[in-house]
mmCIF file of C-alpha atoms (C1' of nucleotides) in Angstrom:
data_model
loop_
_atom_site.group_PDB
_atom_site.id
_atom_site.type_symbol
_atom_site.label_atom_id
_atom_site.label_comp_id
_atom_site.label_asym_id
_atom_site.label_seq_id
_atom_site.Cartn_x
_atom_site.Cartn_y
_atom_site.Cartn_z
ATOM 1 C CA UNK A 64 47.780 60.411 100.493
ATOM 2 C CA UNK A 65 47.788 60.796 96.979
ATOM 3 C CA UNK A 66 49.678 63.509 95.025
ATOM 4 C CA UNK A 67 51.815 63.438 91.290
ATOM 5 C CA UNK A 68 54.870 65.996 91.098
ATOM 6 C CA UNK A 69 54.619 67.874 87.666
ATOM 7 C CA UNK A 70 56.852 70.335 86.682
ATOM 8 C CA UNK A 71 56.627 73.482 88.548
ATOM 9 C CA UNK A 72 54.184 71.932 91.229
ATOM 10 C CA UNK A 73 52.808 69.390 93.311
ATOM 11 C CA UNK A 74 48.820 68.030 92.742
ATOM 12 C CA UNK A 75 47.824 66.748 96.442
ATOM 13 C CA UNK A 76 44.481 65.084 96.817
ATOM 14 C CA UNK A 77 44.336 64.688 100.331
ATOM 15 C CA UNK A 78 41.488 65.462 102.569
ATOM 16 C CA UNK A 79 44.176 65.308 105.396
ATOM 17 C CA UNK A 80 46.065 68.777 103.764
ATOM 18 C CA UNK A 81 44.114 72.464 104.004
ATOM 19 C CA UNK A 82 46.222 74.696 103.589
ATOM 20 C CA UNK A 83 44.611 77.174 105.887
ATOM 21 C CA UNK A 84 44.858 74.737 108.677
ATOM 22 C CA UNK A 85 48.182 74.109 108.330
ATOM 23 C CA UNK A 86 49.559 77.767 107.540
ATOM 24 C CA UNK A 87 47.663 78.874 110.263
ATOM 25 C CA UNK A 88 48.027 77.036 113.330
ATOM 26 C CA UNK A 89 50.774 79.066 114.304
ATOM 27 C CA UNK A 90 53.919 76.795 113.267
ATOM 28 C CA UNK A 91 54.777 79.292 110.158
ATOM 29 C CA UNK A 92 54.789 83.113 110.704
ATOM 30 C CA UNK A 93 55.864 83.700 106.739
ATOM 31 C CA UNK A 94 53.141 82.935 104.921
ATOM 32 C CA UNK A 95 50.220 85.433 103.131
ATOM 33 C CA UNK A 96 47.000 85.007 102.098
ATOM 34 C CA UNK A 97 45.443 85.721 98.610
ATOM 35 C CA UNK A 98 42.519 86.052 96.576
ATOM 36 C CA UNK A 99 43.278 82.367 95.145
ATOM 37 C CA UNK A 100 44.877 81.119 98.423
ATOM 38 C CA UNK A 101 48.262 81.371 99.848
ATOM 39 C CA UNK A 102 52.009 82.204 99.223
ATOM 40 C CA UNK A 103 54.458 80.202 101.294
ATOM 41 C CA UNK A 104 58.472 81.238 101.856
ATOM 42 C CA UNK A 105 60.532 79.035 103.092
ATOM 43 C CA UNK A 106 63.989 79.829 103.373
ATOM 44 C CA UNK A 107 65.327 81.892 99.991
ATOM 45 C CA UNK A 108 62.139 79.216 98.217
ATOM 46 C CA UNK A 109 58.515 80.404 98.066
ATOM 47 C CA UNK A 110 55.248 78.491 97.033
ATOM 48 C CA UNK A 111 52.144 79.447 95.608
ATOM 49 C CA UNK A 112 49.194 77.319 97.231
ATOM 50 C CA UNK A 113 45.972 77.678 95.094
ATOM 51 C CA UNK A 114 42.615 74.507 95.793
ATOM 52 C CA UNK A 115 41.086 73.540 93.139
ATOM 53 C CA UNK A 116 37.965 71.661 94.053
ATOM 54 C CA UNK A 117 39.327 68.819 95.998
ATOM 55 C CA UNK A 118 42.817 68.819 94.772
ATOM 56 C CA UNK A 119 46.047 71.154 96.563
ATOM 57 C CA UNK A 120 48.041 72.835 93.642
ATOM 58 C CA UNK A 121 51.460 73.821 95.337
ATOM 59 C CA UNK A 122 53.316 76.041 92.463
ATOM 60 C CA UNK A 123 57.029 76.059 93.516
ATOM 61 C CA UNK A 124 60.285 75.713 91.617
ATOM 62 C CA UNK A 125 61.644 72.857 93.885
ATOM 63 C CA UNK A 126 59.208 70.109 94.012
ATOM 64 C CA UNK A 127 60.970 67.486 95.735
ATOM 65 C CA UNK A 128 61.577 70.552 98.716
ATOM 66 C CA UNK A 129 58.154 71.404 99.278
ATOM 67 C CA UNK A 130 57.190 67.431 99.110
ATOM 68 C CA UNK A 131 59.523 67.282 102.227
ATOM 69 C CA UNK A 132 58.354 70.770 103.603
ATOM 70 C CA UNK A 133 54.396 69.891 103.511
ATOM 71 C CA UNK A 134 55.066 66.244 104.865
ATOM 72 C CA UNK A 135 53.298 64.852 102.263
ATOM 73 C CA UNK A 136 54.727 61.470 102.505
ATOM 74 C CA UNK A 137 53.697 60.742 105.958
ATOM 75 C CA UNK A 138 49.930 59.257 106.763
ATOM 76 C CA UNK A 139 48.162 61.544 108.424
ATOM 77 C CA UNK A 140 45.337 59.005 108.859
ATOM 78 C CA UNK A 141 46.897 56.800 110.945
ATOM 79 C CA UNK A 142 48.378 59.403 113.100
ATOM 80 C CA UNK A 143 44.762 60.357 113.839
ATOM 81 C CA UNK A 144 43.445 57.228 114.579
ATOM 82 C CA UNK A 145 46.415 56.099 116.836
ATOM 83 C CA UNK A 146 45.844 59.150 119.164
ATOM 84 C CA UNK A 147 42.126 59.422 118.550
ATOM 85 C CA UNK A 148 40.157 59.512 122.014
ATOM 86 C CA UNK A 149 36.675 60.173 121.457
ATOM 87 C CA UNK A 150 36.526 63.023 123.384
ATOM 88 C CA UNK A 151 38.672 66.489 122.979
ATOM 89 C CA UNK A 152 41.451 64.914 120.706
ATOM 90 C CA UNK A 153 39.238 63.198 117.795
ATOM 91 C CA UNK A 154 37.111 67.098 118.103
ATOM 92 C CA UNK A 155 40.676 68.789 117.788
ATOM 93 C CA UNK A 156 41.609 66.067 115.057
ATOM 94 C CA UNK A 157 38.147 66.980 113.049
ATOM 95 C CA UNK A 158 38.408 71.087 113.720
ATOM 96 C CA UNK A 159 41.923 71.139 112.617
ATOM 97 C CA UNK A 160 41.862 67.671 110.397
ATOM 98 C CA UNK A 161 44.275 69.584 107.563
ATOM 99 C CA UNK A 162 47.319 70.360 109.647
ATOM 100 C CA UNK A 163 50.272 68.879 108.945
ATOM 101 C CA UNK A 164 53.616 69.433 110.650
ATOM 102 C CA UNK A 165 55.933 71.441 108.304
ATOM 103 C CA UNK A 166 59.373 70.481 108.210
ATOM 104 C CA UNK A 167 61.162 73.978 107.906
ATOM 105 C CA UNK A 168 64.519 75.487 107.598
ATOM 106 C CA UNK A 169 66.221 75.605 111.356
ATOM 107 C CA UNK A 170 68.106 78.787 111.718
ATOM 108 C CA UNK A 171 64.640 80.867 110.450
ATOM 109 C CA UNK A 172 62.884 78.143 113.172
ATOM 110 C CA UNK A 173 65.293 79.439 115.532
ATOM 111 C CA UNK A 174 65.551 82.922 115.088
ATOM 112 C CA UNK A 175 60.851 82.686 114.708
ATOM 113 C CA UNK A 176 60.408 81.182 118.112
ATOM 114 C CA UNK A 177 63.091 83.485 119.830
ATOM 115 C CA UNK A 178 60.677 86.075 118.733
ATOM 116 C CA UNK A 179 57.830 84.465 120.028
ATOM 117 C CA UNK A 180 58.208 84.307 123.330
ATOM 118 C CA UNK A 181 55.383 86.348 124.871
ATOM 119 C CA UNK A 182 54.120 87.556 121.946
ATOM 120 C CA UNK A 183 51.309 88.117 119.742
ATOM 121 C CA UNK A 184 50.837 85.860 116.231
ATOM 122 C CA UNK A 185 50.700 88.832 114.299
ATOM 123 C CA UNK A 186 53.389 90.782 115.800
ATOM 124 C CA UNK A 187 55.629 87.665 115.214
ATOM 125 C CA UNK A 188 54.755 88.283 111.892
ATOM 126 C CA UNK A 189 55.283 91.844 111.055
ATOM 127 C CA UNK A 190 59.153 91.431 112.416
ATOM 128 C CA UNK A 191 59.963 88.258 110.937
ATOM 129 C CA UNK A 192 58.714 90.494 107.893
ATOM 130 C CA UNK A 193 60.641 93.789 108.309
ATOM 131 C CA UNK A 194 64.019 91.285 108.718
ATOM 132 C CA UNK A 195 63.405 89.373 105.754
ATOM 133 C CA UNK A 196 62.859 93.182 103.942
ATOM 134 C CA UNK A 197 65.798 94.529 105.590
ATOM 135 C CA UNK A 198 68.636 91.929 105.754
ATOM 136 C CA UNK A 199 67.052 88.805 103.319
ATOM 137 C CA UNK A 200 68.482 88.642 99.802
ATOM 138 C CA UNK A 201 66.220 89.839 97.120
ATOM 139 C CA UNK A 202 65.159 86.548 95.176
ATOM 140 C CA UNK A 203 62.891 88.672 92.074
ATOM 141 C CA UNK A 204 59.785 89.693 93.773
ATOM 142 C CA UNK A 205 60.448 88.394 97.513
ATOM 143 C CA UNK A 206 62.903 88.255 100.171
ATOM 144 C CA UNK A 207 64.807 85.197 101.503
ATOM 145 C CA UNK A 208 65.188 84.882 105.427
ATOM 146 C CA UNK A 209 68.754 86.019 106.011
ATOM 147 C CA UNK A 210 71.791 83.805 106.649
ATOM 148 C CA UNK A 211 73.471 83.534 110.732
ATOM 149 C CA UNK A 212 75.751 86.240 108.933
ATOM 150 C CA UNK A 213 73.475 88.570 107.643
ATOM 151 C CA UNK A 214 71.976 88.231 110.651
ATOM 152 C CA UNK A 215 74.756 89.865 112.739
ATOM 153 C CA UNK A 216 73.915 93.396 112.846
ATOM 154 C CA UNK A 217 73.422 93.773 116.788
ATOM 155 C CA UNK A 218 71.000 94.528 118.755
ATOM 156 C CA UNK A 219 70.070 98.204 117.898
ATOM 157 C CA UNK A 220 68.966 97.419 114.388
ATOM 158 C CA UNK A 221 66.457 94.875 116.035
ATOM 159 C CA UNK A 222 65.195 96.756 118.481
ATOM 160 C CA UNK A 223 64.670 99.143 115.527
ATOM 161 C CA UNK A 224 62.110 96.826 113.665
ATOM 162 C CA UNK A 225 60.113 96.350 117.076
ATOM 163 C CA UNK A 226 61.575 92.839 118.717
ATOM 164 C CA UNK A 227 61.679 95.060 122.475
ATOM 165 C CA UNK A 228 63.523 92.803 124.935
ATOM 166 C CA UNK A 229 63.990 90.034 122.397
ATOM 167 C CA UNK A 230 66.502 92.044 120.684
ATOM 168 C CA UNK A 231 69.611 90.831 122.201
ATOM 169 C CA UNK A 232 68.746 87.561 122.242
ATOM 170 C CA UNK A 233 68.344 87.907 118.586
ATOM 171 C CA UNK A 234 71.370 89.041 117.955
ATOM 172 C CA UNK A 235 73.363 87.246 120.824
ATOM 173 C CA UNK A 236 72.516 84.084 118.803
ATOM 174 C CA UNK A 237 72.669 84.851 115.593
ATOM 175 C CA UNK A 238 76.350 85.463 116.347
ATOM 176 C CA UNK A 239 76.518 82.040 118.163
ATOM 177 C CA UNK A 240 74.936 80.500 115.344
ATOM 178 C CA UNK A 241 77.298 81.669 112.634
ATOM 179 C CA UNK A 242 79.917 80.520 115.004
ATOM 180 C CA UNK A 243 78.622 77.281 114.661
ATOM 181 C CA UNK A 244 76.539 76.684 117.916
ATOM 182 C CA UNK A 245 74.044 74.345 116.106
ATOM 183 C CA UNK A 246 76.575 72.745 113.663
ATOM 184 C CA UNK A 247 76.148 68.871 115.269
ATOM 185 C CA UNK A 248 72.425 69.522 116.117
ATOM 186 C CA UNK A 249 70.640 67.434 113.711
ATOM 187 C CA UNK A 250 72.640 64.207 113.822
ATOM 188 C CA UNK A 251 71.908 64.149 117.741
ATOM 189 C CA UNK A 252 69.238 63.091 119.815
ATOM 190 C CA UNK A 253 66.728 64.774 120.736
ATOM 191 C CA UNK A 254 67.681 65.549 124.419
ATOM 192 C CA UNK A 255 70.746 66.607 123.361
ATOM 193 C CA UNK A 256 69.725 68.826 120.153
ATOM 194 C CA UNK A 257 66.934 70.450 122.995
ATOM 195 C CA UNK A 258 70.273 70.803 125.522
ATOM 196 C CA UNK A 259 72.017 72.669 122.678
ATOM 197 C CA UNK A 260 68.890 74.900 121.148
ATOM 198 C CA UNK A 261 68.860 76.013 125.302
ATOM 199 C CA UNK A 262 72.221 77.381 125.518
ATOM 200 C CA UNK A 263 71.531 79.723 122.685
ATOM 201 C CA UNK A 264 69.937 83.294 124.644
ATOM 202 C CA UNK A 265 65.952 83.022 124.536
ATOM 203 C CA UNK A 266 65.746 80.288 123.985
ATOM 204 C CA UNK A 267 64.164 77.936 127.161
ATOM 205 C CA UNK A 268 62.232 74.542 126.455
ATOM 206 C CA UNK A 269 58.947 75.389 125.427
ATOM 207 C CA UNK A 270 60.886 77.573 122.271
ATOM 208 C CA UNK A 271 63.314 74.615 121.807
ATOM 209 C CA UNK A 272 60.539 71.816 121.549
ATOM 210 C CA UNK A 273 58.767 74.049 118.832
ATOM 211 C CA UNK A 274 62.275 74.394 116.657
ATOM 212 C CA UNK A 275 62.829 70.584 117.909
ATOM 213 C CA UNK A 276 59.412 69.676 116.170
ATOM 214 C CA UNK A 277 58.883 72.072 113.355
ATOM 215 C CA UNK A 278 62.661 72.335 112.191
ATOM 216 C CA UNK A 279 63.670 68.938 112.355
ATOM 217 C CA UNK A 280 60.982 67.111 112.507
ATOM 218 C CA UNK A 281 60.852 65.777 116.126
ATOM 219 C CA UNK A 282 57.278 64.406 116.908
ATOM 220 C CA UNK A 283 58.719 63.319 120.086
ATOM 221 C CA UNK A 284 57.636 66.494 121.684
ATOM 222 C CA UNK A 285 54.705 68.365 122.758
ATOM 223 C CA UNK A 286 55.267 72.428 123.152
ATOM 224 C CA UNK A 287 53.981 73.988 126.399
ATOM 225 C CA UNK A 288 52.474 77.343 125.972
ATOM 226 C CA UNK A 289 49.610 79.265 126.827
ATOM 227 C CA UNK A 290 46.883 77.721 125.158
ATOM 228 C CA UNK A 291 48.381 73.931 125.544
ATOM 229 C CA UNK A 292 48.195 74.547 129.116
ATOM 230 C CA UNK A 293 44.558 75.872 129.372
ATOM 231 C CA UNK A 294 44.101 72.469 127.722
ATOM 232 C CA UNK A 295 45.986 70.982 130.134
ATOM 233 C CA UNK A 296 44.164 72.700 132.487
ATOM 234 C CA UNK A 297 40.555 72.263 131.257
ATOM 235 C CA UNK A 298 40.590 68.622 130.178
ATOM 236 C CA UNK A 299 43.204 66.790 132.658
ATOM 237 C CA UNK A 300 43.109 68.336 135.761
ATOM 238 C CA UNK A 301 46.237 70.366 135.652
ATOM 239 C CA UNK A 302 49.124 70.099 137.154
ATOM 240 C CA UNK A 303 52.674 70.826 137.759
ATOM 241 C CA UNK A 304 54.290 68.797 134.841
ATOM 242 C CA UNK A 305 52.188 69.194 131.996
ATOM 243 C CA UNK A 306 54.880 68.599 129.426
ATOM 244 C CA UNK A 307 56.269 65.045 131.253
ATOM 245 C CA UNK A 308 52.115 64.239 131.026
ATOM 246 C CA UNK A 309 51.419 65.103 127.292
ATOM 247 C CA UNK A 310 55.181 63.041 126.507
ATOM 248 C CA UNK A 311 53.639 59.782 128.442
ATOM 249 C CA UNK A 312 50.380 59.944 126.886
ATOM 250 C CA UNK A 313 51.195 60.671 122.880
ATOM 251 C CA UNK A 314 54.801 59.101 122.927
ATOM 252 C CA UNK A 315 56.200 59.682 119.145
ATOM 253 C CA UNK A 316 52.734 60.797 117.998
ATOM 254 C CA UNK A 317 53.111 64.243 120.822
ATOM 255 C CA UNK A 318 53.737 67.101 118.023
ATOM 256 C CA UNK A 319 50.779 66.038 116.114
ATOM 257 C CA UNK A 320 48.790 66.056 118.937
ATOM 258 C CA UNK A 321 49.603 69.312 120.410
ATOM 259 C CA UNK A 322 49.227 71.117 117.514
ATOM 260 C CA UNK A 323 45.662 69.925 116.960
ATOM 261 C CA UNK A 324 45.067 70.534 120.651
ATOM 262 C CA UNK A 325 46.787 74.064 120.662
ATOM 263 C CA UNK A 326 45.244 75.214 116.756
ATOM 264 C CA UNK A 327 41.541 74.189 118.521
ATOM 265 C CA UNK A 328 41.948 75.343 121.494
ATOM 266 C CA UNK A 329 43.303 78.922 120.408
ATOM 267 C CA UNK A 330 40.486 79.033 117.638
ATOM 268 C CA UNK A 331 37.474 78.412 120.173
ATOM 269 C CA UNK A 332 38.781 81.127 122.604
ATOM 270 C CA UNK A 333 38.670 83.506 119.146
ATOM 271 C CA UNK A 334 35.408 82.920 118.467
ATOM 272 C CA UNK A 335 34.174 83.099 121.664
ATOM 273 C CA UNK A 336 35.531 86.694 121.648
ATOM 274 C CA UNK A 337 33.704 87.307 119.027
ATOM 275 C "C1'" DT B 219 42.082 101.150 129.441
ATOM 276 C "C1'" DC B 220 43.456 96.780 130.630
ATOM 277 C "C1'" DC B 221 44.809 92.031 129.981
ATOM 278 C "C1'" DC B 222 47.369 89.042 127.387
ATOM 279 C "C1'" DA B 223 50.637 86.830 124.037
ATOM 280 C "C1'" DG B 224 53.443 79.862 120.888
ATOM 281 C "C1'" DG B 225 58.303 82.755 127.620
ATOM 282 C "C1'" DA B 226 63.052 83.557 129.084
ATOM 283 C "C1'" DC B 227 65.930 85.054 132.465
ATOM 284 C "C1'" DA B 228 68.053 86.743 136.726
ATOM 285 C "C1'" DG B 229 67.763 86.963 141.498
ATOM 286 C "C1'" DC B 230 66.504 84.880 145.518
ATOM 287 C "C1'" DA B 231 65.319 81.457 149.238
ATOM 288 C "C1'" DT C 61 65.730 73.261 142.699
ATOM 289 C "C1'" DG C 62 61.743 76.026 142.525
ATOM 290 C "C1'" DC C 63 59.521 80.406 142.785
ATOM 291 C "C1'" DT C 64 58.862 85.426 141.556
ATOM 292 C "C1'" DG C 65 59.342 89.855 139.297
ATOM 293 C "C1'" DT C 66 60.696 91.863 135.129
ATOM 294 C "C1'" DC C 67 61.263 92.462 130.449
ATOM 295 C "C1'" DA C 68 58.928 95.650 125.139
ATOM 296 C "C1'" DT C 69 55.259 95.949 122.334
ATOM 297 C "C1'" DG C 70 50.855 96.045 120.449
ATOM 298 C "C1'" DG C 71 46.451 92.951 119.551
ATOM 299 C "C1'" DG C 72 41.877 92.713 121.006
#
DNA sequence: TCCCAGGACAGCA
DNA sequence: TGCTGTCATGGG
């Protein structure tokens, strides 16, 4: 990894960081896509991703944030070769070689995943989105995602924007939130930080291991959804307990290796639609 | 029109 | 403890 912090941005050179791999295998819902390349929000903070030739420009008022955000200090290379297998992993490391595993703000990780139980990528998106318009603070040309507090409006305003059944559980923990449900969570360990995401409403494990591993960084974990199961399924002979299996096999290398698995798998079944 | 989606939850045996 | 039906909504 190679990158220099300037100013207003960050210059990666990495061959390990596309943005389009990383925005869009499905661990960020706030994200858009432009002529010149893509516009990240984090939190109240945005970026502006732009590639020039083989170099990453990430425009962004707080540099040393969005160093943290992208990862961009760990080695992505040796990840890959450490759970490289010659077979459907090193073809999921190649398809999806520029993903990285953000590191993003935890109440918007919780509050993303609750609304993604069960439900469409795009969806996701379009509510996260009308919540950010409706209750985020206006930052000069975007919204922030809204504090616990702001987030207290109950559940009729949510089912308003479209979140059907995920509405009270939206605003059943936002409420336990700002009451200070997760307050401890990030000096604990992991099973204990998973035990505490779980007593929030909607959220069960497979939503906890994805705020686990996306908002605080725990690669100790490998997410169990849909498409993670058909590769469960399709490459090692199923199964009862897919999640124990993926944990035993990848160890502290199991978030990077489900999200290649789950980014190639979903991507093959779209183009075979096609 | 129908099946499915980054599943969770309550009720039941 | 493990299994099953149900829950909104809209993408494809």
């Amino acid at each position: 990894m190679s990158y220099i912090i300037c100013d207003n941005c960050i210059e990666v050179r990495d061959e390990f960081f596309v943005p389009k791999h990383t925005l869009e295998c499905g661990q960020l819902f706030r994200y858009e896509e432009t002529p010149d390349g893509y516009v990240v929000y984090a939190g109240n903070r945005r970026a502006i991703l732009s590639t020039r030739g083989d170099t990453v420009i990430i425009g962004c008022d707080d540099t040393e944030y969005f160093r943290r955000y992208f990862d961009l200090d760990t080695d992505y290379s040796s990840i890959r070769t450490r759970i490289a297998d010659g077979g459907i992993i090193s073809e999921a490391e190649n398809f999806g070689k520029g993903i990285r595993i953000l590191k993003q703000e935890l109440f918007e990780t919780v509050m993303s995943f609750i609304i993604s139980a069960n439900n469409h990528i795009p969806r996701i998106k379009r509510i996260i989105s009308r919540i950010c318009r409706d209750l985020g603070d206006d930052m000069g040309g975007y919204r922030a995602f809204p504090s616990p507090e702001k987030m207290c409006v109950g559940e009729d305003y949510y089912k308003e924007i479209g979140a059907g059944y995920r509405a009270a559980y939206l605003a059943e923990s936002a409420r336990a939130i700002a009451d200070g449900a997760l307050e401890e969570i990030e000096q604990a360990d992991t099973e204990s930080a998973g035990a505490m995401l779980m007593k929030l409403k909607g959220v069960g494990r497979k939503v906890a291991d994805c705020i686990l591993l996306f908002g605080l960084g725990r690669t100790n974990l490998f997410p169990i959804d849909t498409w993670t199961r058909k590769v469960y399924n399709d490459y090692y002979g199923g199964g009862k307990d897919a999640r124990s299996f993926f944990l035993n096999k990848f160890g502290s290398d199991a978030g990077y290796a489900q999200q290649y698995l789950y980014y190639y798998k979903r991507e093959l079944e779209k183009y075979r639609r096609v």
